[in-house]
mmCIF file of C-alpha atoms in Angstrom:
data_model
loop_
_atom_site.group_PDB
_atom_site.id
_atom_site.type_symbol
_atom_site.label_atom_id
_atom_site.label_comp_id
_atom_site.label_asym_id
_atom_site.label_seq_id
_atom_site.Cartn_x
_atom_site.Cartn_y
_atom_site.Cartn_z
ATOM 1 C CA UNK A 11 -14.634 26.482 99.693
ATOM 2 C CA UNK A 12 -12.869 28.947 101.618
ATOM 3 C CA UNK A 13 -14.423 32.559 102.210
ATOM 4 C CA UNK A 14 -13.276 35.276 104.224
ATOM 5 C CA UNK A 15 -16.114 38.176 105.840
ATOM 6 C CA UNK A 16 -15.521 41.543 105.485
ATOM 7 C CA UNK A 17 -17.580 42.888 107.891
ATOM 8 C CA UNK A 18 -20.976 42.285 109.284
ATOM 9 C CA UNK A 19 -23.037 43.454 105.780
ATOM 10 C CA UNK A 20 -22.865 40.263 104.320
ATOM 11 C CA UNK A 21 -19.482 41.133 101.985
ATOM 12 C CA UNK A 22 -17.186 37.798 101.911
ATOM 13 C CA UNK A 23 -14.120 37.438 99.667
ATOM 14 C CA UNK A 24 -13.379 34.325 98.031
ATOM 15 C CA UNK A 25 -10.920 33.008 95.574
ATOM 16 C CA UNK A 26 -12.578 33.496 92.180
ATOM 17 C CA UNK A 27 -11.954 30.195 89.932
ATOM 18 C CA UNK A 28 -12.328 29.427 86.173
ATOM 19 C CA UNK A 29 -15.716 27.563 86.968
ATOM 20 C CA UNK A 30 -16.913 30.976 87.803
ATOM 21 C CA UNK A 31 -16.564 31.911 84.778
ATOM 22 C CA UNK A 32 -20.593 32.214 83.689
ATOM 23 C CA UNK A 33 -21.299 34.370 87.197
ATOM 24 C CA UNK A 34 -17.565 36.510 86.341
ATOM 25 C CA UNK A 35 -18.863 37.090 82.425
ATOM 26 C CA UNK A 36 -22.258 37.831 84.112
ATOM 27 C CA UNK A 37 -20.977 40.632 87.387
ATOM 28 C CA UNK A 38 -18.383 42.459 84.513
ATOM 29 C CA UNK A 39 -21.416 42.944 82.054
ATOM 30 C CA UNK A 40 -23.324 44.507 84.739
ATOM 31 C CA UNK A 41 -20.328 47.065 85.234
ATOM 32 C CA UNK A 42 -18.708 47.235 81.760
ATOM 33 C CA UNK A 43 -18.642 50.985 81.134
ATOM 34 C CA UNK A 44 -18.081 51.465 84.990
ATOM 35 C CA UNK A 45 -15.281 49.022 85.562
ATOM 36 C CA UNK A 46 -13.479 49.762 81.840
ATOM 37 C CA UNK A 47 -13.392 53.616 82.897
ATOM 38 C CA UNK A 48 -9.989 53.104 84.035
ATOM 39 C CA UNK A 49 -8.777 48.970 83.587
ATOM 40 C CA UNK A 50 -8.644 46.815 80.780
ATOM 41 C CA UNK A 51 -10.919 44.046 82.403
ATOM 42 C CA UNK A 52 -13.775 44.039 80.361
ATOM 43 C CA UNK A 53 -11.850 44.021 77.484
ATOM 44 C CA UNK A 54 -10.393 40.702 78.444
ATOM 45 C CA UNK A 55 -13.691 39.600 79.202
ATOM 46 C CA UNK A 56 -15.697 39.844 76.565
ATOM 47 C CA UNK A 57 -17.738 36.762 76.821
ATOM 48 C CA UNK A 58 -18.303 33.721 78.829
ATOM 49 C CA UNK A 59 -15.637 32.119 76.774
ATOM 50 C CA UNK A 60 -12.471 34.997 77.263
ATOM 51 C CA UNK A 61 -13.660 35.378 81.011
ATOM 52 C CA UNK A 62 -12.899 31.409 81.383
ATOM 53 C CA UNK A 63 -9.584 32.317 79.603
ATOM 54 C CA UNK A 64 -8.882 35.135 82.369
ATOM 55 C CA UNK A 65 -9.907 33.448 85.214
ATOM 56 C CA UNK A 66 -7.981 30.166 83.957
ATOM 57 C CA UNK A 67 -4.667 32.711 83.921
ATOM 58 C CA UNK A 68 -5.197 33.773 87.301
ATOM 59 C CA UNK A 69 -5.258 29.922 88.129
ATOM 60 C CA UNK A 70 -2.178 29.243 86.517
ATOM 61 C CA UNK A 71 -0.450 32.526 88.250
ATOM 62 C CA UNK A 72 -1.843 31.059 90.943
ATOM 63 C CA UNK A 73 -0.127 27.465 90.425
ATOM 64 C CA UNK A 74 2.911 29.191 89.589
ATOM 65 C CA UNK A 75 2.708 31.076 92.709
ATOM 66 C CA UNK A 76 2.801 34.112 90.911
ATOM 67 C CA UNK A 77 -0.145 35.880 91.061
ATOM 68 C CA UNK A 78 -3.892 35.319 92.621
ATOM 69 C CA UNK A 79 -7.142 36.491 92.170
ATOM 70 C CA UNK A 80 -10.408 37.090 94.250
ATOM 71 C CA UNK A 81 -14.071 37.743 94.429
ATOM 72 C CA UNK A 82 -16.184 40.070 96.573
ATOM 73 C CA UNK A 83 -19.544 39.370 96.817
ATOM 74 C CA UNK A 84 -22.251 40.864 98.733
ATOM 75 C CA UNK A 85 -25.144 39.150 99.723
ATOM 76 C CA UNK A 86 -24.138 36.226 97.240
ATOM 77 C CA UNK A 87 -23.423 37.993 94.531
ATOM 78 C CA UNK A 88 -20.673 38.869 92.946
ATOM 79 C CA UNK A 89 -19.859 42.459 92.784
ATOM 80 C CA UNK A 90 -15.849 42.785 92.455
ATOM 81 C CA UNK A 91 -12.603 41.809 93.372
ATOM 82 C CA UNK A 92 -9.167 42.499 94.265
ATOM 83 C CA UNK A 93 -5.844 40.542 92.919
ATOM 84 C CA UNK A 94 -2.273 40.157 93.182
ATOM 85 C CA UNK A 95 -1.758 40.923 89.489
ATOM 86 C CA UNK A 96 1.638 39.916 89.703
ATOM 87 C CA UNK A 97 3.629 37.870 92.605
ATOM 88 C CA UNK A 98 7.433 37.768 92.678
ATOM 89 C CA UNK A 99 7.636 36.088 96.241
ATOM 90 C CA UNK A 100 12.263 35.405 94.992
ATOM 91 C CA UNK A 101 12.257 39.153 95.411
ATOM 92 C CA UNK A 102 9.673 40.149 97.814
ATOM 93 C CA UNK A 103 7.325 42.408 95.593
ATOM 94 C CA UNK A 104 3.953 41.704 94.536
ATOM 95 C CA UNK A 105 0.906 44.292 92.666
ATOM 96 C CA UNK A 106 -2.399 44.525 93.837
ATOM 97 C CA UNK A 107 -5.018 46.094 91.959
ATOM 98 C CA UNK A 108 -8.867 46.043 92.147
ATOM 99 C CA UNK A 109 -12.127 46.820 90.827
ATOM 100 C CA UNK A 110 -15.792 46.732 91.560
ATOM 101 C CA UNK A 111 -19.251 47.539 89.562
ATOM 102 C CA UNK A 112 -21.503 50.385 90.486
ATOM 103 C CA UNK A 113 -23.820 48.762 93.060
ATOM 104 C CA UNK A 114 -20.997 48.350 95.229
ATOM 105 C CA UNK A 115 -18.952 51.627 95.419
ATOM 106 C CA UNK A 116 -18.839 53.108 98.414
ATOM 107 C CA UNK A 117 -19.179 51.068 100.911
ATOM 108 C CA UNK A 118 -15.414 50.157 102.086
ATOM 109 C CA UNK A 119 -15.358 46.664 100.270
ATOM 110 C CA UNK A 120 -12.342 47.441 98.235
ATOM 111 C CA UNK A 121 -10.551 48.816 101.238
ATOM 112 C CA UNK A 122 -11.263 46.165 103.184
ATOM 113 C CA UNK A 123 -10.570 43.557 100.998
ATOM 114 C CA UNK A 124 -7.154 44.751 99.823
ATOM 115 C CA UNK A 125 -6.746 44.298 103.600
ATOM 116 C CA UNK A 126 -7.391 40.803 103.758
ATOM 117 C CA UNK A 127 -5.014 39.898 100.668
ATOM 118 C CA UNK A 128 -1.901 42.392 101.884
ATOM 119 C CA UNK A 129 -2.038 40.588 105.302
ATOM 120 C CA UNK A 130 -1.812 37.575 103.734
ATOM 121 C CA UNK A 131 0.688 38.613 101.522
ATOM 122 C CA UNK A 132 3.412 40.937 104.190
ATOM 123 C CA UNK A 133 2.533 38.104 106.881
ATOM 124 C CA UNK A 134 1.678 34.609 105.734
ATOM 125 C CA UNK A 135 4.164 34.739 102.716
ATOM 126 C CA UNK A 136 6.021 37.028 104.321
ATOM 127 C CA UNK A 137 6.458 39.676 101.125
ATOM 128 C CA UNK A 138 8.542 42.691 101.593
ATOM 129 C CA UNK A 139 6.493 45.047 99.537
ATOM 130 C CA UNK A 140 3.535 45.569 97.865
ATOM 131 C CA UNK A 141 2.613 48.105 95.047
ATOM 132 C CA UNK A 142 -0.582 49.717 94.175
ATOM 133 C CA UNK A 143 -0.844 51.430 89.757
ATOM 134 C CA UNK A 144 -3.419 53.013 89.261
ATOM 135 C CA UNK A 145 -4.126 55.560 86.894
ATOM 136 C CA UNK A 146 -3.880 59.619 87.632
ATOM 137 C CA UNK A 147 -7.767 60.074 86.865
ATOM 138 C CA UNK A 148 -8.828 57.131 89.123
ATOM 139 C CA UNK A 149 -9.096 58.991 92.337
ATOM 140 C CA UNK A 150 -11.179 56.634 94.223
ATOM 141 C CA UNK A 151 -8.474 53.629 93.720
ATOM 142 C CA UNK A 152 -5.705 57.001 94.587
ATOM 143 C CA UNK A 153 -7.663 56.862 97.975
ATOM 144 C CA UNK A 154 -7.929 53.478 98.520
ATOM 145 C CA UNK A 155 -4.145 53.827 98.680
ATOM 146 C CA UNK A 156 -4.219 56.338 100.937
ATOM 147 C CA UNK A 157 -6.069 54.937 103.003
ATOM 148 C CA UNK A 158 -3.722 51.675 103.154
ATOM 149 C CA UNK A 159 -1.211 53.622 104.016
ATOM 150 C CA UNK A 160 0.983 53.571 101.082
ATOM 151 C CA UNK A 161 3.027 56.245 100.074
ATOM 152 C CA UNK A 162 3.268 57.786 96.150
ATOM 153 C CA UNK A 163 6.519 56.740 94.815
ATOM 154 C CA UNK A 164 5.940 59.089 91.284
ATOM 155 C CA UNK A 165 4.082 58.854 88.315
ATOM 156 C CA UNK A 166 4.663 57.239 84.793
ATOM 157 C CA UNK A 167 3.602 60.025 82.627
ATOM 158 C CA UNK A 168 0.957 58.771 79.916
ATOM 159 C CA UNK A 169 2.535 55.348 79.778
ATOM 160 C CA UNK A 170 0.073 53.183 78.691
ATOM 161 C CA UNK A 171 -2.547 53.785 76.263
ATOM 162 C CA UNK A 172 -6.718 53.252 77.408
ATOM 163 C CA UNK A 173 -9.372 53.452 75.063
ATOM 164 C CA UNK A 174 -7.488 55.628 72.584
ATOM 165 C CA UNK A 175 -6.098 58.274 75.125
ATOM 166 C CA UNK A 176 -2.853 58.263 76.940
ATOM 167 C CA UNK A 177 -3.175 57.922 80.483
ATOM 168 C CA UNK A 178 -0.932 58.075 83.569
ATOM 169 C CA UNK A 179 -0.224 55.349 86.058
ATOM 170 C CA UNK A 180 0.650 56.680 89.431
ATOM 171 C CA UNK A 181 3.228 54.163 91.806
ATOM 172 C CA UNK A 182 2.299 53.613 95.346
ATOM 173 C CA UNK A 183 3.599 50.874 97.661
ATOM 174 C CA UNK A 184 3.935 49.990 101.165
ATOM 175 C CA UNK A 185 6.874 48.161 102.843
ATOM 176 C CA UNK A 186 6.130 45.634 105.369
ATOM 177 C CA UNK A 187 7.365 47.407 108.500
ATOM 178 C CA UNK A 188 4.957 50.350 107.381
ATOM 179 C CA UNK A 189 2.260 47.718 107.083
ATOM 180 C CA UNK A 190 2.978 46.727 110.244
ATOM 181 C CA UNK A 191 2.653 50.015 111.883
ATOM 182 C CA UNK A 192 -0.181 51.371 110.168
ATOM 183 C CA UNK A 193 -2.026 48.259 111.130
ATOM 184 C CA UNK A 194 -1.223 48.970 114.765
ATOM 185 C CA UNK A 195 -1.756 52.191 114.745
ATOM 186 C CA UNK A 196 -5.714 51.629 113.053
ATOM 187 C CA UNK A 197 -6.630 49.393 115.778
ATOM 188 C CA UNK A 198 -6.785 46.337 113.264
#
């Protein structure tokens, strides 16, 4: 099995599989009111059986080479993970998105694993551009953006509807050749 380190703290990412499905069901019970403040996940997880059914999604995305999705773990345990929530490598475009329990936050894994999985996808598959939703009240995921680099393209005004209130979903991308730079110019 593959696994990549993100950093010296014992945080790897790996791809996160339908077999994982038991640990998955297990890591999103621990953070259920945490991670569900602001994504759906733990409503499409709501038991061992639905997580298999998630996880068995991303592995068809995956097969279809349009979308992918990962684990972080710390210490061998799982504790988030980032995604490609869509892939449209015809045009060039792909969505990232994230999300982590409560033990984790704060520690850079999101940021740095976001940075694993754009590299891959602006160099390896050589994508044009990546975007970032997230909603207006999540301002930790708003920074992880910033701190990618991306720029705010606008905001969908309560376009989608989250545990019965209407919430906004804020656009932010970054092209390749700003990838690129910012990359260069972080010392990475």
């Amino acid at each position: 099995m593959f696994a990549t380190s993100l950093g010296d703290d014992g945080a790897e990412l790996r791809p996160l599989e339908p077999w994982q499905a038991d640990e998955f069901f297990a890591h999103i019970e621990r953070g259920r009111d945490f991670i569900g403040r602001h994504v759906g996940l733990p409503d499409r997880a709501k038991d061992a059986a639905s997580a298999r059914e998630f996880l068995q999604s991303y592995a068809d995305k995956a097969a279809a080479d349009a979308g992918r999705i990962y684990g972080i773990w710390m210490d061998g345990t799982l504790v988030g993970g980032v995604l490609f929530r869509t892939m449209d490598p015809a045009g060039g475009t792909c969505e990232a998105g994230c999300w982590l329990e409560p033990s984790a936050v704060g520690r850079g894994l999101v940021t740095r694993a976001v940075t694993v999985i754009i590299d891959w996808a602006l160099g390896a598959r050589g994508l044009h551009r990546v975007e970032w939703r997230v909603s207006s009240a999540n301002e930790p995921s708003i920074n992880v953006a910033r701190r990618l680099g991306m720029t705010h393209e606008g905001t969908h005004r309560e376009d989608f509807l989250h545990q019965g209130v209407w919430q906004s979903t804020e656009v932010w991308s970054v092209l390749a050749s700003e990838w690129h730079k910012h990359r260069a110019s972080s010392g990475s």
